[in-house]
Amino acid sequence: GNSVTQMEGPVTLSEEAFLTINCTYTATGYPSLFWYVQYPGEGLQLLLKATKADDKGSNKGFEATYRKETTSFHLEKGSVQVSDSAVYFCALSDQGTGRRALTFGSGTRLQVQP
Amino acid sequence: NAGVTQTPKFQVLKTGQSMTLQCAQDMNHNSMYWYRQDPGMGLRLIYYSASEGTTDKGEVPNGYNVSRLNKREFSLRLESAAPSQTSVYFCASSEGGFQPQHFGDGTRLSIL
């Protein structure tokens, strides 16, 4: 079956540090990949997505590249801010299997200190 | 600019009680979803509605029912609540497909 594995948190960084949150996946078909962000007390928001190998999704300074050879979709940001503190979820949809559901990772909490 | 609105935000139930979680979106989206979020786990899809009048089961539908009342509203009902249904419930919507774009702020449900 499909699965998504994320690095365990919390990840604690100082403001302006470089961020990487690792995400790897297993899928039976040809998945699309997503990153969602959940700010404290709120629902998830779609942050970025990539639909095929070598695609790069980007939004709000965050980037992730779909790497089929390593089955990875790591989230990066060059300079984090305190306002980026949140929980980040990696997810996949495997349209090839026809499943009408995203498979989510367990989330990685990011804490950015001033 | 409300987006996706869920009510209530918090609820405590006793085992065996029933209740309905309400969700409404004002973005004219076709697809709506109900997810549950449990500690240390990602979100899991309970039910999905591709359009008004249609609903489909997700990964964890047992113990739940849904109604897509109209294009705006999608409710989730627990007929006989069980402690295993203690969770945070999120409603979401999207223009189409099955990739949610906008989530509500969640309903924290505790069942004693």
mmCIF file of C-alpha atoms in Angstrom:
data_model
loop_
_atom_site.group_PDB
_atom_site.id
_atom_site.type_symbol
_atom_site.label_atom_id
_atom_site.label_comp_id
_atom_site.label_asym_id
_atom_site.label_seq_id
_atom_site.Cartn_x
_atom_site.Cartn_y
_atom_site.Cartn_z
ATOM 1 C CA GLY A 1 0.000 0.000 0.000
ATOM 2 C CA ASN A 2 0.879 3.666 -0.068
ATOM 3 C CA SER A 3 2.769 5.308 2.746
ATOM 4 C CA VAL A 4 4.524 8.567 3.585
ATOM 5 C CA THR A 5 7.396 8.849 6.054
ATOM 6 C CA GLN A 6 8.474 12.169 7.499
ATOM 7 C CA MET A 7 11.305 13.057 9.800
ATOM 8 C CA GLU A 8 10.283 13.259 13.416
ATOM 9 C CA GLY A 9 10.176 16.635 15.056
ATOM 10 C CA PRO A 10 10.263 19.015 16.520
ATOM 11 C CA VAL A 11 12.739 20.783 14.294
ATOM 12 C CA THR A 12 14.052 23.850 16.108
ATOM 13 C CA LEU A 13 15.850 26.549 14.120
ATOM 14 C CA SER A 14 16.936 30.113 14.582
ATOM 15 C CA GLU A 15 15.463 32.807 12.382
ATOM 16 C CA GLU A 16 17.123 33.017 8.931
ATOM 17 C CA ALA A 17 18.419 29.432 9.131
ATOM 18 C CA PHE A 18 18.068 26.989 6.244
ATOM 19 C CA LEU A 19 15.236 24.476 6.532
ATOM 20 C CA THR A 20 14.980 20.939 5.252
ATOM 21 C CA ILE A 21 12.141 18.603 6.229
ATOM 22 C CA ASN A 22 12.579 15.133 4.782
ATOM 23 C CA CYS A 23 9.757 13.180 3.193
ATOM 24 C CA THR A 24 9.935 9.800 1.481
ATOM 25 C CA TYR A 25 7.107 7.749 0.065
ATOM 26 C CA THR A 26 6.046 4.392 -1.259
ATOM 27 C CA ALA A 27 3.303 4.149 -3.847
ATOM 28 C CA THR A 28 1.955 1.545 -6.208
ATOM 29 C CA GLY A 29 1.174 3.907 -9.084
ATOM 30 C CA TYR A 30 2.248 7.367 -10.182
ATOM 31 C CA PRO A 31 1.530 9.693 -7.298
ATOM 32 C CA SER A 32 1.180 13.416 -7.044
ATOM 33 C CA LEU A 33 2.953 14.843 -4.007
ATOM 34 C CA PHE A 34 1.913 17.625 -1.645
ATOM 35 C CA TRP A 35 3.037 19.649 1.323
ATOM 36 C CA TYR A 36 0.442 21.052 3.715
ATOM 37 C CA VAL A 37 1.045 23.446 6.611
ATOM 38 C CA GLN A 38 -0.976 23.682 9.817
ATOM 39 C CA TYR A 39 -0.561 26.804 11.934
ATOM 40 C CA PRO A 40 -1.489 26.582 15.635
ATOM 41 C CA GLY A 41 -5.225 26.266 16.163
ATOM 42 C CA GLU A 42 -6.011 26.180 12.447
ATOM 43 C CA GLY A 43 -6.782 23.677 9.728
ATOM 44 C CA LEU A 44 -4.298 22.551 7.119
ATOM 45 C CA GLN A 45 -3.467 24.695 4.100
ATOM 46 C CA LEU A 46 -2.083 23.411 0.839
ATOM 47 C CA LEU A 47 1.454 24.805 0.605
ATOM 48 C CA LEU A 48 2.736 23.330 -2.663
ATOM 49 C CA LYS A 49 2.453 20.336 -4.926
ATOM 50 C CA ALA A 50 4.170 18.450 -7.756
ATOM 51 C CA THR A 51 2.451 16.080 -10.120
ATOM 52 C CA LYS A 52 5.283 14.287 -11.936
ATOM 53 C CA ALA A 53 8.923 13.345 -11.596
ATOM 54 C CA ASP A 54 11.425 16.247 -11.527
ATOM 55 C CA ASP A 55 8.655 18.822 -11.019
ATOM 56 C CA LYS A 56 9.427 21.496 -8.448
ATOM 57 C CA GLY A 57 6.606 22.932 -6.387
ATOM 58 C CA SER A 58 7.127 26.314 -4.751
ATOM 59 C CA ASN A 59 5.174 28.801 -2.663
ATOM 60 C CA LYS A 60 5.975 31.461 -0.049
ATOM 61 C CA GLY A 61 9.708 30.757 -0.334
ATOM 62 C CA PHE A 62 9.280 27.011 0.217
ATOM 63 C CA GLU A 63 10.342 24.512 -2.444
ATOM 64 C CA ALA A 64 10.169 20.767 -2.944
ATOM 65 C CA THR A 65 11.333 18.652 -5.884
ATOM 66 C CA TYR A 66 9.688 15.368 -6.860
ATOM 67 C CA ARG A 67 12.543 12.817 -6.974
ATOM 68 C CA LYS A 68 11.321 9.545 -8.367
ATOM 69 C CA GLU A 69 14.734 7.847 -8.190
ATOM 70 C CA THR A 70 14.939 8.387 -4.432
ATOM 71 C CA THR A 71 11.126 8.433 -3.831
ATOM 72 C CA SER A 72 11.505 11.703 -1.974
ATOM 73 C CA PHE A 73 9.858 15.112 -1.782
ATOM 74 C CA HIS A 74 11.900 17.095 0.743
ATOM 75 C CA LEU A 75 10.683 20.541 1.781
ATOM 76 C CA GLU A 76 13.241 23.376 1.820
ATOM 77 C CA LYS A 77 13.363 27.063 2.614
ATOM 78 C CA GLY A 78 16.426 29.229 2.440
ATOM 79 C CA SER A 79 15.674 31.521 5.378
ATOM 80 C CA VAL A 80 12.965 30.720 7.879
ATOM 81 C CA GLN A 81 10.990 33.229 9.910
ATOM 82 C CA VAL A 82 9.272 32.966 13.267
ATOM 83 C CA SER A 83 5.963 33.053 11.382
ATOM 84 C CA ASP A 84 6.890 29.755 9.684
ATOM 85 C CA SER A 85 6.463 27.915 12.994
ATOM 86 C CA ALA A 86 3.833 25.277 12.264
ATOM 87 C CA VAL A 87 3.328 21.590 11.584
ATOM 88 C CA TYR A 88 4.172 20.468 8.061
ATOM 89 C CA PHE A 89 2.546 17.429 6.447
ATOM 90 C CA CYS A 90 3.746 15.571 3.381
ATOM 91 C CA ALA A 91 1.046 13.720 1.419
ATOM 92 C CA LEU A 92 0.533 11.765 -1.768
ATOM 93 C CA SER A 93 -2.355 10.915 -4.020
ATOM 94 C CA ASP A 94 -2.055 7.819 -6.147
ATOM 95 C CA GLN A 95 -4.476 8.376 -8.973
ATOM 96 C CA GLY A 96 -3.280 5.239 -10.668
ATOM 97 C CA THR A 97 -4.970 3.133 -8.030
ATOM 98 C CA GLY A 98 -8.171 5.174 -8.142
ATOM 99 C CA ARG A 99 -8.120 5.705 -4.390
ATOM 100 C CA ARG A 100 -10.082 8.786 -3.472
ATOM 101 C CA ALA A 101 -7.894 9.751 -0.557
ATOM 102 C CA LEU A 102 -4.629 11.466 0.180
ATOM 103 C CA THR A 103 -2.139 9.483 2.240
ATOM 104 C CA PHE A 104 -0.594 11.795 4.845
ATOM 105 C CA GLY A 105 2.608 11.555 6.800
ATOM 106 C CA SER A 106 2.471 12.044 10.550
ATOM 107 C CA GLY A 107 3.653 15.652 10.385
ATOM 108 C CA THR A 108 6.813 17.513 11.431
ATOM 109 C CA ARG A 109 6.613 20.377 13.881
ATOM 110 C CA LEU A 110 8.876 23.332 13.097
ATOM 111 C CA GLN A 111 9.768 25.824 15.810
ATOM 112 C CA VAL A 112 11.622 28.963 14.732
ATOM 113 C CA GLN A 113 13.219 31.014 17.465
ATOM 114 C CA PRO A 114 13.968 34.744 17.095
ATOM 115 C CA ASN B 1 -13.867 35.849 3.580
ATOM 116 C CA ALA B 2 -14.974 32.877 5.690
ATOM 117 C CA GLY B 3 -13.701 29.923 3.596
ATOM 118 C CA VAL B 4 -14.636 26.685 5.374
ATOM 119 C CA THR B 5 -16.613 27.035 8.599
ATOM 120 C CA GLN B 6 -17.059 24.200 11.080
ATOM 121 C CA THR B 7 -19.313 24.034 14.091
ATOM 122 C CA PRO B 8 -18.967 23.333 16.937
ATOM 123 C CA LYS B 9 -15.294 23.934 17.769
ATOM 124 C CA PHE B 10 -15.374 21.717 20.866
ATOM 125 C CA GLN B 11 -17.725 19.008 22.063
ATOM 126 C CA VAL B 12 -17.755 16.433 24.833
ATOM 127 C CA LEU B 13 -20.067 13.444 24.481
ATOM 128 C CA LYS B 14 -20.849 10.355 26.488
ATOM 129 C CA THR B 15 -20.520 6.934 24.905
ATOM 130 C CA GLY B 16 -23.648 6.122 22.929
ATOM 131 C CA GLN B 17 -24.737 9.700 22.342
ATOM 132 C CA SER B 18 -25.232 11.023 18.842
ATOM 133 C CA MET B 19 -24.297 14.311 17.262
ATOM 134 C CA THR B 20 -23.797 16.039 13.941
ATOM 135 C CA LEU B 21 -20.790 18.098 12.964
ATOM 136 C CA GLN B 22 -21.628 20.906 10.560
ATOM 137 C CA CYS B 23 -19.514 22.245 7.724
ATOM 138 C CA ALA B 24 -20.143 24.984 5.191
ATOM 139 C CA GLN B 25 -17.966 26.532 2.494
ATOM 140 C CA ASP B 26 -18.513 29.762 0.601
ATOM 141 C CA MET B 27 -16.082 29.237 -2.272
ATOM 142 C CA ASN B 28 -18.513 27.461 -4.605
ATOM 143 C CA HIS B 29 -16.358 24.329 -4.454
ATOM 144 C CA ASN B 30 -17.656 21.060 -5.823
ATOM 145 C CA SER B 31 -15.719 18.647 -3.600
ATOM 146 C CA MET B 32 -15.922 18.409 0.168
ATOM 147 C CA TYR B 33 -14.238 16.089 2.671
ATOM 148 C CA TRP B 34 -14.269 14.976 6.273
ATOM 149 C CA TYR B 35 -10.967 13.962 7.891
ATOM 150 C CA ARG B 36 -9.957 12.952 11.376
ATOM 151 C CA GLN B 37 -6.585 13.764 12.921
ATOM 152 C CA ASP B 38 -5.182 11.666 15.731
ATOM 153 C CA PRO B 39 -1.980 12.287 17.722
ATOM 154 C CA GLY B 40 1.170 11.225 15.906
ATOM 155 C CA MET B 41 -0.747 10.379 12.758
ATOM 156 C CA GLY B 42 -1.557 12.120 9.569
ATOM 157 C CA LEU B 43 -5.077 12.913 8.536
ATOM 158 C CA ARG B 44 -7.332 10.064 7.491
ATOM 159 C CA LEU B 45 -10.283 10.484 5.162
ATOM 160 C CA ILE B 46 -13.664 9.515 6.581
ATOM 161 C CA TYR B 47 -15.990 10.475 3.726
ATOM 162 C CA TYR B 48 -15.796 12.412 0.534
ATOM 163 C CA SER B 49 -18.349 14.199 -1.677
ATOM 164 C CA ALA B 50 -17.449 14.966 -5.271
ATOM 165 C CA SER B 51 -20.590 17.007 -5.879
ATOM 166 C CA GLU B 52 -23.989 17.809 -4.468
ATOM 167 C CA GLY B 53 -25.934 14.603 -3.910
ATOM 168 C CA THR B 54 -22.966 12.222 -4.023
ATOM 169 C CA THR B 55 -20.885 10.768 -1.215
ATOM 170 C CA ASP B 56 -18.160 8.110 -1.042
ATOM 171 C CA LYS B 57 -16.452 6.253 1.765
ATOM 172 C CA GLY B 58 -12.862 7.036 2.613
ATOM 173 C CA GLU B 59 -10.348 5.081 4.649
ATOM 174 C CA VAL B 60 -12.176 5.063 7.998
ATOM 175 C CA PRO B 61 -15.954 5.378 7.445
ATOM 176 C CA ASN B 62 -17.202 2.943 10.083
ATOM 177 C CA GLY B 63 -19.352 4.589 12.731
ATOM 178 C CA TYR B 64 -20.041 7.697 10.649
ATOM 179 C CA ASN B 65 -22.637 8.936 8.185
ATOM 180 C CA VAL B 66 -22.600 12.043 6.006
ATOM 181 C CA SER B 67 -25.049 14.251 4.148
ATOM 182 C CA ARG B 68 -24.258 16.632 1.324
ATOM 183 C CA LEU B 69 -27.202 18.876 1.917
ATOM 184 C CA ASN B 70 -26.411 21.242 -0.925
ATOM 185 C CA LYS B 71 -23.308 22.560 -2.638
ATOM 186 C CA ARG B 72 -22.295 24.583 0.433
ATOM 187 C CA GLU B 73 -22.919 22.148 3.286
ATOM 188 C CA PHE B 74 -21.525 18.739 4.202
ATOM 189 C CA SER B 75 -22.383 17.295 7.613
ATOM 190 C CA LEU B 76 -20.871 14.378 9.525
ATOM 191 C CA ARG B 77 -22.990 12.364 11.949
ATOM 192 C CA LEU B 78 -21.965 10.027 14.738
ATOM 193 C CA GLU B 79 -24.983 7.846 15.484
ATOM 194 C CA SER B 80 -23.618 6.157 18.608
ATOM 195 C CA ALA B 81 -20.375 7.740 19.766
ATOM 196 C CA ALA B 82 -17.514 5.533 20.969
ATOM 197 C CA PRO B 83 -14.300 6.514 22.809
ATOM 198 C CA SER B 84 -12.300 5.491 19.708
ATOM 199 C CA GLN B 85 -13.922 8.405 17.895
ATOM 200 C CA THR B 86 -12.213 10.920 20.152
ATOM 201 C CA SER B 87 -10.286 13.010 17.656
ATOM 202 C CA VAL B 88 -10.007 16.337 15.895
ATOM 203 C CA TYR B 89 -12.277 16.467 12.863
ATOM 204 C CA PHE B 90 -11.545 18.613 9.853
ATOM 205 C CA CYS B 91 -13.815 19.528 6.986
ATOM 206 C CA ALA B 92 -12.197 20.565 3.718
ATOM 207 C CA SER B 93 -13.135 21.584 0.208
ATOM 208 C CA SER B 94 -11.671 21.888 -3.266
ATOM 209 C CA GLU B 95 -12.812 22.923 -6.709
ATOM 210 C CA GLY B 96 -12.701 19.321 -7.869
ATOM 211 C CA GLY B 97 -10.718 16.109 -7.704
ATOM 212 C CA PHE B 98 -9.789 14.658 -4.338
ATOM 213 C CA GLN B 99 -7.006 16.941 -3.204
ATOM 214 C CA PRO B 100 -8.360 19.264 -0.517
ATOM 215 C CA GLN B 101 -7.320 22.891 -0.810
ATOM 216 C CA HIS B 102 -9.010 24.618 2.096
ATOM 217 C CA PHE B 103 -9.621 23.277 5.579
ATOM 218 C CA GLY B 104 -11.801 24.467 8.417
ATOM 219 C CA ASP B 105 -10.312 25.134 11.835
ATOM 220 C CA GLY B 106 -11.433 21.761 13.178
ATOM 221 C CA THR B 107 -13.779 20.325 15.777
ATOM 222 C CA ARG B 108 -12.181 18.817 18.868
ATOM 223 C CA LEU B 109 -14.418 15.948 19.954
ATOM 224 C CA SER B 110 -13.995 14.006 23.201
ATOM 225 C CA ILE B 111 -16.056 10.921 23.979
ATOM 226 C CA LEU B 112 -16.085 9.696 27.535
#
